[in-house]
PDB file of C-alpha atoms and ligand atoms in Angstrom:
ATOM      1  CA  MET A  12      -8.424 -44.899  -4.043  1.00 95.00           C
ATOM      2  CA  LYS A  13      -7.886 -44.930  -0.266  1.00 98.00           C
ATOM      3  CA  PHE A  14      -5.066 -43.430   1.797  1.00 98.00           C
ATOM      4  CA  VAL A  15      -3.425 -43.780   5.215  1.00 98.00           C
ATOM      5  CA  ASP A  16      -1.617 -41.418   7.592  1.00 98.00           C
ATOM      6  CA  ALA A  17       0.839 -43.518   9.600  1.00 98.00           C
ATOM      7  CA  HIS A  18       1.993 -40.660  11.833  1.00 98.00           C
ATOM      8  CA  ILE A  19      -0.011 -37.774  13.262  1.00 98.00           C
ATOM      9  CA  HIS A  20      -0.538 -36.333  16.773  1.00 98.00           C
ATOM     10  CA  LEU A  21      -4.301 -36.060  16.975  1.00 98.00           C
ATOM     11  CA  SER A  22      -4.333 -35.624  20.769  1.00 97.00           C
ATOM     12  CA  ASP A  23      -2.191 -32.493  20.471  1.00 97.00           C
ATOM     13  CA  GLU A  24      -3.784 -29.389  21.955  1.00 96.00           C
ATOM     14  CA  GLU A  25      -3.838 -27.760  18.547  1.00 96.00           C
ATOM     15  CA  TYR A  26      -6.474 -30.233  17.350  1.00 96.00           C
ATOM     16  CA  MET A  27      -8.623 -30.050  20.486  1.00 94.00           C
ATOM     17  CA  GLY A  28     -12.100 -28.867  19.655  1.00 94.00           C
ATOM     18  CA  HIS A  29     -11.508 -29.588  15.956  1.00 96.00           C
ATOM     19  CA  ILE A  30     -11.285 -33.386  15.961  1.00 97.00           C
ATOM     20  CA  ASP A  31     -14.624 -34.000  14.205  1.00 96.00           C
ATOM     21  CA  GLU A  32     -13.747 -31.424  11.578  1.00 96.00           C
ATOM     22  CA  VAL A  33     -10.255 -32.897  11.008  1.00 97.00           C
ATOM     23  CA  LEU A  34     -11.596 -36.460  10.763  1.00 97.00           C
ATOM     24  CA  ALA A  35     -14.412 -35.380   8.419  1.00 97.00           C
ATOM     25  CA  GLU A  36     -11.823 -33.664   6.230  1.00 96.00           C
ATOM     26  CA  ALA A  37      -9.686 -36.825   6.288  1.00 97.00           C
ATOM     27  CA  LYS A  38     -12.672 -38.957   5.286  1.00 96.00           C
ATOM     28  CA  SER A  39     -13.663 -36.682   2.444  1.00 97.00           C
ATOM     29  CA  SER A  40     -10.053 -36.959   1.184  1.00 97.00           C
ATOM     30  CA  SER A  41     -10.413 -40.790   1.282  1.00 97.00           C
ATOM     31  CA  VAL A  42      -7.995 -41.221   4.194  1.00 98.00           C
ATOM     32  CA  VAL A  43      -9.294 -44.364   5.910  1.00 97.00           C
ATOM     33  CA  ALA A  44      -6.870 -44.849   8.800  1.00 98.00           C
ATOM     34  CA  LEU A  45      -4.386 -42.950  10.888  1.00 98.00           C
ATOM     35  CA  VAL A  46      -2.033 -43.667  13.771  1.00 98.00           C
ATOM     36  CA  SER A  47      -2.102 -41.024  16.466  1.00 98.00           C
ATOM     37  CA  ASN A  48       1.277 -40.792  18.217  1.00 98.00           C
ATOM     38  CA  SER A  49       1.882 -39.863  21.847  1.00 98.00           C
ATOM     39  CA  MET A  50       4.303 -37.459  23.528  1.00 98.00           C
ATOM     40  CA  ASP A  51       3.656 -38.110  27.234  1.00 98.00           C
ATOM     41  CA  LEU A  52       1.054 -39.541  29.649  1.00 98.00           C
ATOM     42  CA  LYS A  53      -1.626 -36.967  28.808  1.00 98.00           C
ATOM     43  CA  THR A  54      -1.428 -37.582  25.055  1.00 98.00           C
ATOM     44  CA  CYS A  55      -1.348 -41.368  25.604  1.00 98.00           C
ATOM     45  CA  VAL A  56      -4.662 -41.103  27.483  1.00 98.00           C
ATOM     46  CA  GLY A  57      -6.008 -38.764  24.778  1.00 98.00           C
ATOM     47  CA  ASN A  58      -5.030 -41.130  21.967  1.00 98.00           C
ATOM     48  CA  LEU A  59      -6.680 -44.124  23.650  1.00 98.00           C
ATOM     49  CA  GLU A  60      -9.878 -42.078  24.008  1.00 98.00           C
ATOM     50  CA  LEU A  61      -9.771 -40.982  20.367  1.00 98.00           C
ATOM     51  CA  ALA A  62      -9.198 -44.557  19.201  1.00 98.00           C
ATOM     52  CA  GLU A  63     -12.147 -45.698  21.287  1.00 98.00           C
ATOM     53  CA  GLN A  64     -14.393 -42.940  19.934  1.00 97.00           C
ATOM     54  CA  HIS A  65     -13.383 -43.533  16.290  1.00 97.00           C
ATOM     55  CA  PRO A  66     -12.588 -47.254  16.056  1.00 95.00           C
ATOM     56  CA  GLU A  67     -13.143 -47.327  12.301  1.00 92.00           C
ATOM     57  CA  MET A  68     -10.341 -44.874  11.672  1.00 96.00           C
ATOM     58  CA  VAL A  69      -8.046 -43.977  14.595  1.00 98.00           C
ATOM     59  CA  TYR A  70      -5.303 -46.199  16.014  1.00 98.00           C
ATOM     60  CA  ALA A  71      -3.088 -45.291  18.972  1.00 98.00           C
ATOM     61  CA  ALA A  72       0.680 -45.361  19.431  1.00 98.00           C
ATOM     62  CA  LEU A  73       1.706 -44.978  23.093  1.00 98.00           C
ATOM     63  CA  GLY A  74       5.027 -43.772  24.451  1.00 98.00           C
ATOM     64  CA  VAL A  75       7.239 -40.914  25.644  1.00 98.00           C
ATOM     65  CA  HIS A  76       8.767 -38.590  23.028  1.00 97.00           C
ATOM     66  CA  PRO A  77      12.368 -37.378  23.500  1.00 96.00           C
ATOM     67  CA  TRP A  78      11.097 -33.771  23.661  1.00 95.00           C
ATOM     68  CA  SER A  79       8.992 -34.710  26.698  1.00 95.00           C
ATOM     69  CA  VAL A  80      11.820 -36.278  28.702  1.00 94.00           C
ATOM     70  CA  LYS A  81      12.782 -33.036  30.454  1.00 92.00           C
ATOM     71  CA  GLY A  82       9.205 -32.283  31.530  1.00 92.00           C
ATOM     72  CA  LEU A  83       8.311 -35.745  32.865  1.00 94.00           C
ATOM     73  CA  LYS A  84       6.589 -35.413  36.219  1.00 93.00           C
ATOM     74  CA  GLY A  85       7.175 -37.775  39.166  1.00 92.00           C
ATOM     75  CA  ASP A  86       6.545 -41.328  38.083  1.00 96.00           C
ATOM     76  CA  GLU A  87       5.046 -40.343  34.713  1.00 97.00           C
ATOM     77  CA  LEU A  88       7.354 -42.700  32.785  1.00 97.00           C
ATOM     78  CA  HIS A  89       6.225 -45.555  34.986  1.00 98.00           C
ATOM     79  CA  GLN A  90       2.577 -44.549  34.478  1.00 98.00           C
ATOM     80  CA  VAL A  91       2.995 -44.607  30.679  1.00 98.00           C
ATOM     81  CA  ILE A  92       4.477 -48.106  30.983  1.00 98.00           C
ATOM     82  CA  GLU A  93       1.608 -49.241  33.255  1.00 98.00           C
ATOM     83  CA  LEU A  94      -1.051 -47.735  30.995  1.00 98.00           C
ATOM     84  CA  SER A  95       0.478 -49.328  27.889  1.00 98.00           C
ATOM     85  CA  SER A  96       0.879 -52.706  29.587  1.00 98.00           C
ATOM     86  CA  ALA A  97      -2.803 -52.606  30.562  1.00 98.00           C
ATOM     87  CA  GLN A  98      -3.646 -52.200  26.831  1.00 98.00           C
ATOM     88  CA  ARG A  99      -1.975 -55.434  25.801  1.00 95.00           C
ATOM     89  CA  GLY A 100      -5.304 -56.840  24.584  1.00 95.00           C
ATOM     90  CA  ASN A 101      -6.482 -53.596  22.989  1.00 97.00           C
ATOM     91  CA  ARG A 102      -6.400 -53.946  19.178  1.00 95.00           C
ATOM     92  CA  ALA A 103      -6.403 -50.148  18.789  1.00 97.00           C
ATOM     93  CA  PHE A 104      -2.991 -49.920  20.492  1.00 98.00           C
ATOM     94  CA  VAL A 105      -0.851 -50.665  17.449  1.00 98.00           C
ATOM     95  CA  ALA A 106       2.656 -49.395  18.286  1.00 98.00           C
ATOM     96  CA  VAL A 107       4.999 -47.890  20.862  1.00 98.00           C
ATOM     97  CA  GLY A 108       5.610 -44.319  19.693  1.00 96.00           C
ATOM     98  CA  GLU A 109       6.686 -41.717  19.290  1.00 98.00           C
ATOM     99  CA  ILE A 110       9.972 -42.600  20.954  1.00 98.00           C
ATOM    100  CA  GLY A 111      13.625 -41.901  20.179  1.00 98.00           C
ATOM    101  CA  LEU A 112      16.468 -39.427  20.595  1.00 97.00           C
ATOM    102  CA  ASP A 113      16.937 -35.821  19.442  1.00 96.00           C
ATOM    103  CA  SER A 114      20.401 -34.234  19.220  1.00 94.00           C
ATOM    104  CA  LYS A 115      18.938 -30.731  19.507  1.00 92.00           C
ATOM    105  CA  TYR A 116      18.574 -31.405  23.231  1.00 83.00           C
ATOM    106  CA  THR A 117      22.113 -32.681  23.934  1.00 81.00           C
ATOM    107  CA  ALA A 118      22.018 -31.449  27.541  1.00 78.00           C
ATOM    108  CA  ILE A 119      19.558 -34.209  28.357  1.00 88.00           C
ATOM    109  CA  LEU A 120      20.762 -36.846  25.914  1.00 91.00           C
ATOM    110  CA  ASN A 121      21.632 -39.291  28.716  1.00 93.00           C
ATOM    111  CA  ALA A 122      18.146 -38.938  30.169  1.00 94.00           C
ATOM    112  CA  GLN A 123      16.692 -39.421  26.675  1.00 96.00           C
ATOM    113  CA  VAL A 124      18.684 -42.651  26.271  1.00 96.00           C
ATOM    114  CA  THR A 125      17.307 -43.959  29.594  1.00 97.00           C
ATOM    115  CA  VAL A 126      13.703 -43.239  28.566  1.00 97.00           C
ATOM    116  CA  PHE A 127      14.231 -44.576  25.036  1.00 98.00           C
ATOM    117  CA  ASP A 128      15.688 -47.794  26.476  1.00 98.00           C
ATOM    118  CA  SER A 129      12.648 -48.304  28.717  1.00 98.00           C
ATOM    119  CA  MET A 130      10.330 -47.669  25.751  1.00 98.00           C
ATOM    120  CA  LEU A 131      12.188 -50.230  23.615  1.00 98.00           C
ATOM    121  CA  ARG A 132      11.922 -52.745  26.462  1.00 98.00           C
ATOM    122  CA  LEU A 133       8.199 -52.015  26.678  1.00 98.00           C
ATOM    123  CA  ALA A 134       7.840 -52.718  22.945  1.00 98.00           C
ATOM    124  CA  GLU A 135       9.727 -55.993  23.400  1.00 98.00           C
ATOM    125  CA  LYS A 136       7.531 -57.007  26.329  1.00 98.00           C
ATOM    126  CA  LEU A 137       4.246 -56.125  24.618  1.00 98.00           C
ATOM    127  CA  SER A 138       5.357 -57.327  21.188  1.00 97.00           C
ATOM    128  CA  ARG A 139       4.433 -54.052  19.482  1.00 98.00           C
ATOM    129  CA  PRO A 140       6.279 -52.315  16.627  1.00 98.00           C
ATOM    130  CA  VAL A 141       8.129 -49.046  17.366  1.00 98.00           C
ATOM    131  CA  ILE A 142       7.818 -45.593  15.775  1.00 98.00           C
ATOM    132  CA  ILE A 143      11.117 -43.738  16.113  1.00 98.00           C
ATOM    133  CA  HIS A 144      12.132 -40.065  16.040  1.00 98.00           C
ATOM    134  CA  SER A 145      15.860 -39.853  15.227  1.00 97.00           C
ATOM    135  CA  ARG A 146      16.776 -36.242  14.495  1.00 95.00           C
ATOM    136  CA  GLY A 147      20.588 -36.032  14.441  1.00 95.00           C
ATOM    137  CA  THR A 148      20.819 -39.435  16.138  1.00 96.00           C
ATOM    138  CA  THR A 149      20.021 -41.906  13.359  1.00 96.00           C
ATOM    139  CA  VAL A 150      23.462 -43.570  13.360  1.00 96.00           C
ATOM    140  CA  GLN A 151      23.379 -44.001  17.166  1.00 96.00           C
ATOM    141  CA  ILE A 152      19.832 -45.403  17.039  1.00 97.00           C
ATOM    142  CA  VAL A 153      20.499 -47.791  14.155  1.00 97.00           C
ATOM    143  CA  ASP A 154      23.508 -49.079  16.148  1.00 96.00           C
ATOM    144  CA  MET A 155      21.413 -49.516  19.321  1.00 96.00           C
ATOM    145  CA  LEU A 156      18.414 -51.348  17.881  1.00 98.00           C
ATOM    146  CA  PRO A 157      19.907 -54.834  17.284  1.00 97.00           C
ATOM    147  CA  SER A 158      20.310 -55.222  21.080  1.00 97.00           C
ATOM    148  CA  TYR A 159      16.517 -55.407  21.369  1.00 98.00           C
ATOM    149  CA  ARG A 160      14.107 -58.067  20.129  1.00 97.00           C
ATOM    150  CA  LEU A 161      11.812 -55.707  18.265  1.00 97.00           C
ATOM    151  CA  LYS A 162       8.842 -56.874  16.234  1.00 93.00           C
ATOM    152  CA  LYS A 163       9.104 -54.130  13.602  1.00 98.00           C
ATOM    153  CA  VAL A 164      10.812 -50.748  13.347  1.00 98.00           C
ATOM    154  CA  LEU A 165       9.670 -47.550  11.658  1.00 98.00           C
ATOM    155  CA  LEU A 166      11.965 -44.539  11.295  1.00 98.00           C
ATOM    156  CA  HIS A 167       9.718 -41.515  10.986  1.00 98.00           C
ATOM    157  CA  TRP A 168      10.682 -38.490   8.806  1.00 97.00           C
ATOM    158  CA  PHE A 169      14.061 -40.055   7.976  1.00 96.00           C
ATOM    159  CA  SER A 170      16.355 -37.367   6.557  1.00 94.00           C
ATOM    160  CA  ASN A 171      19.983 -38.477   6.881  1.00 90.00           C
ATOM    161  CA  PRO A 172      22.565 -39.933   6.631  1.00 94.00           C
ATOM    162  CA  ILE A 173      21.977 -42.030   3.534  1.00 93.00           C
ATOM    163  CA  SER A 174      24.502 -44.641   4.817  1.00 92.00           C
ATOM    164  CA  ALA A 175      22.211 -45.359   7.798  1.00 95.00           C
ATOM    165  CA  LEU A 176      19.250 -45.592   5.429  1.00 96.00           C
ATOM    166  CA  ALA A 177      20.876 -48.470   3.530  1.00 94.00           C
ATOM    167  CA  LYS A 178      21.407 -50.349   6.809  1.00 95.00           C
ATOM    168  CA  ALA A 179      17.831 -49.680   7.938  1.00 97.00           C
ATOM    169  CA  VAL A 180      16.326 -50.883   4.660  1.00 96.00           C
ATOM    170  CA  GLU A 181      18.540 -53.973   4.709  1.00 96.00           C
ATOM    171  CA  ARG A 182      17.105 -54.836   8.127  1.00 97.00           C
ATOM    172  CA  GLY A 183      13.551 -54.411   6.847  1.00 97.00           C
ATOM    173  CA  TYR A 184      12.779 -51.213   8.746  1.00 98.00           C
ATOM    174  CA  TYR A 185       9.954 -49.005   7.470  1.00 98.00           C
ATOM    175  CA  ILE A 186      10.363 -45.318   6.649  1.00 98.00           C
ATOM    176  CA  THR A 187       7.586 -42.707   6.795  1.00 98.00           C
ATOM    177  CA  GLU A 188       7.719 -39.502   4.795  1.00 98.00           C
ATOM    178  CA  GLY A 189       5.192 -36.724   4.396  1.00 98.00           C
ATOM    179  CA  PRO A 190       4.672 -33.242   2.954  1.00 98.00           C
ATOM    180  CA  PRO A 191       8.438 -32.386   2.740  1.00 97.00           C
ATOM    181  CA  ALA A 192       8.694 -35.031  -0.035  1.00 97.00           C
ATOM    182  CA  VAL A 193       6.876 -32.500  -2.222  1.00 97.00           C
ATOM    183  CA  TYR A 194       9.541 -29.767  -1.929  1.00 96.00           C
ATOM    184  CA  SER A 195      12.721 -31.165  -0.285  1.00 96.00           C
ATOM    185  CA  ASN A 196      15.355 -32.762  -2.534  1.00 96.00           C
ATOM    186  CA  GLY A 197      16.868 -34.579   0.461  1.00 96.00           C
ATOM    187  CA  ILE A 198      13.546 -36.234   1.346  1.00 97.00           C
ATOM    188  CA  ARG A 199      12.833 -37.019  -2.303  1.00 97.00           C
ATOM    189  CA  ASP A 200      16.176 -38.824  -2.424  1.00 97.00           C
ATOM    190  CA  VAL A 201      15.166 -40.907   0.627  1.00 98.00           C
ATOM    191  CA  VAL A 202      11.834 -41.818  -1.013  1.00 98.00           C
ATOM    192  CA  LYS A 203      13.684 -42.803  -4.173  1.00 98.00           C
ATOM    193  CA  ARG A 204      15.996 -45.171  -2.257  1.00 97.00           C
ATOM    194  CA  VAL A 205      13.439 -46.914  -0.018  1.00 98.00           C
ATOM    195  CA  PRO A 206      11.595 -49.852  -1.620  1.00 98.00           C
ATOM    196  CA  LEU A 207       7.871 -49.186  -1.998  1.00 98.00           C
ATOM    197  CA  THR A 208       7.213 -52.145   0.331  1.00 98.00           C
ATOM    198  CA  ASN A 209       9.040 -50.348   3.206  1.00 98.00           C
ATOM    199  CA  LEU A 210       7.531 -46.916   2.729  1.00 98.00           C
ATOM    200  CA  LEU A 211       4.551 -45.255   4.440  1.00 98.00           C
ATOM    201  CA  THR A 212       2.844 -41.866   4.223  1.00 98.00           C
ATOM    202  CA  GLU A 213       2.579 -39.480   7.173  1.00 98.00           C
ATOM    203  CA  THR A 214       1.724 -35.875   8.007  1.00 98.00           C
ATOM    204  CA  ASP A 215       3.180 -35.468  11.548  1.00 97.00           C
ATOM    205  CA  GLY A 216       0.382 -32.948  12.142  1.00 96.00           C
ATOM    206  CA  PRO A 217       0.031 -30.538  13.847  1.00 96.00           C
ATOM    207  CA  VAL A 218       3.584 -29.757  12.606  1.00 96.00           C
ATOM    208  CA  ARG A 219       3.153 -26.980  10.045  1.00 95.00           C
ATOM    209  CA  PHE A 220       4.740 -26.812   6.602  1.00 95.00           C
ATOM    210  CA  PHE A 221       5.666 -23.443   5.240  1.00 93.00           C
ATOM    211  CA  LYS A 222       6.133 -24.240   1.582  1.00 95.00           C
ATOM    212  CA  ALA A 223       3.623 -24.604  -1.249  1.00 93.00           C
ATOM    213  CA  PRO A 224       1.096 -26.141  -1.460  1.00 95.00           C
ATOM    214  CA  PHE A 225       0.867 -26.494   2.349  1.00 95.00           C
ATOM    215  CA  GLU A 226       1.741 -22.993   3.568  1.00 94.00           C
ATOM    216  CA  GLY A 227      -0.818 -21.226   5.729  1.00 92.00           C
ATOM    217  CA  LYS A 228      -2.884 -24.396   6.196  1.00 94.00           C
ATOM    218  CA  ARG A 229      -3.532 -26.475   9.294  1.00 94.00           C
ATOM    219  CA  THR A 230      -1.836 -29.847   8.758  1.00 96.00           C
ATOM    220  CA  THR A 231      -4.391 -32.652   8.430  1.00 96.00           C
ATOM    221  CA  PRO A 232      -4.529 -36.137   6.878  1.00 97.00           C
ATOM    222  CA  ALA A 233      -6.104 -34.429   3.859  1.00 97.00           C
ATOM    223  CA  PHE A 234      -2.494 -33.674   2.774  1.00 98.00           C
ATOM    224  CA  ILE A 235      -1.900 -37.388   2.108  1.00 98.00           C
ATOM    225  CA  PRO A 236      -3.228 -37.568  -1.504  1.00 98.00           C
ATOM    226  CA  THR A 237      -0.677 -34.860  -2.450  1.00 98.00           C
ATOM    227  CA  VAL A 238       2.086 -36.875  -0.768  1.00 98.00           C
ATOM    228  CA  ILE A 239       1.002 -40.009  -2.663  1.00 98.00           C
ATOM    229  CA  ARG A 240       1.075 -38.183  -5.998  1.00 98.00           C
ATOM    230  CA  THR A 241       4.627 -37.091  -5.167  1.00 98.00           C
ATOM    231  CA  PHE A 242       5.711 -40.624  -4.197  1.00 98.00           C
ATOM    232  CA  ALA A 243       4.238 -41.941  -7.469  1.00 98.00           C
ATOM    233  CA  LYS A 244       6.160 -39.363  -9.486  1.00 98.00           C
ATOM    234  CA  ILE A 245       9.455 -40.068  -7.664  1.00 98.00           C
ATOM    235  CA  LYS A 246       9.013 -43.825  -8.032  1.00 98.00           C
ATOM    236  CA  ASN A 247       7.727 -43.548 -11.573  1.00 98.00           C
ATOM    237  CA  ARG A 248       4.727 -45.725 -10.672  1.00 98.00           C
ATOM    238  CA  GLY A 249       0.971 -45.290 -10.944  1.00 98.00           C
ATOM    239  CA  ILE A 250      -0.774 -43.297  -8.210  1.00 98.00           C
ATOM    240  CA  GLU A 251      -3.266 -46.114  -7.572  1.00 98.00           C
ATOM    241  CA  GLU A 252      -0.533 -48.708  -7.281  1.00 98.00           C
ATOM    242  CA  VAL A 253       1.367 -46.577  -4.750  1.00 98.00           C
ATOM    243  CA  ALA A 254      -1.772 -45.809  -2.703  1.00 98.00           C
ATOM    244  CA  GLU A 255      -2.676 -49.509  -2.646  1.00 97.00           C
ATOM    245  CA  GLN A 256       0.839 -50.489  -1.527  1.00 98.00           C
ATOM    246  CA  MET A 257       0.730 -47.921   1.322  1.00 98.00           C
ATOM    247  CA  LEU A 258      -2.546 -49.468   2.503  1.00 98.00           C
ATOM    248  CA  ARG A 259      -0.972 -52.924   2.472  1.00 98.00           C
ATOM    249  CA  ASN A 260       2.154 -51.645   4.262  1.00 98.00           C
ATOM    250  CA  PHE A 261      -0.020 -50.042   6.949  1.00 98.00           C
ATOM    251  CA  GLU A 262      -1.876 -53.336   7.515  1.00 98.00           C
ATOM    252  CA  GLU A 263       1.366 -55.298   7.561  1.00 98.00           C
ATOM    253  CA  PHE A 264       3.309 -52.949   9.845  1.00 98.00           C
ATOM    254  CA  PHE A 265       0.557 -52.271  12.395  1.00 98.00           C
ATOM    255  CA  ASP A 266      -1.027 -55.739  12.097  1.00 97.00           C
ATOM    256  CA  VAL A 267      -4.542 -54.412  11.408  1.00 97.00           C
ATOM    257  CA  LYS A 268      -7.210 -55.084   8.787  1.00 95.00           C
ATOM    258  CA  LEU A 269      -8.564 -51.886   7.280  1.00 94.00           C
ATOM    259  CA  ASP A 270     -12.151 -51.414   6.224  1.00 81.00           C
ATOM    260  CA  VAL A 271     -11.585 -49.882   2.813  1.00 82.00           C
ATOM    261  CA  GLU A 272     -15.294 -49.950   1.902  1.00 73.00           C
ATOM    262  CA  GLN A 273     -16.088 -47.098   4.306  1.00 58.00           C
TER     263      GLN A 273
HETATM  264 ZN1  LIG B 307       5.672 -36.973  15.400  1.00 59.05          ZN
END
């Protein structure tokens, strides 16, 4: 059985100096591919480097995260757009992400909308799928998206409201869920409602999880087999069937062919 992690931040400072260890751990847990998401220019550059160094396993998503909007320096947004545009032919650049809006930072919500809009336009221009962060803003985002010609949409760590989930699924959007599916009833309910063909596994590392069996551990793709077992239980399907479907969803969403023999 092989597994995938559709959403991690491998270029985060917390993983620096431990990349080989984290990837070795992923491999020994049969995780064959992961998408490393960006926050800002520095992490975009870092993710491209990691994808180049580990082409058999690491793919890059490039973009500006809503949390980074306030700290953008000078023409950093423009530089992210330039860098991404220059990667048009790079097969390792599989999505624009992580982008979106976060209601926790309402003071800069207008600035977030401006950056999000330019990221969605970038995805349109480069014909890449988008990976979206939508904490507290899912309804607003789901309303915005039809104005763009987007290839594919993924709502990462979807939590609520369920009414927006129905709309998203109807439009064929993908949903990623990770370790919270093991202990959160709300997330389990989301997993239950999303068709297996629209679901993907993630860790969102280095985000830490403070409940069993993840507490006190550094978040790595090695958590994925536990997430898959949980998905299988919720869906009342076989573990192998679910793992296989996640692999196919990863290939379909990111338009890549995985080497599952590795
Ligand atoms: Zn993330």
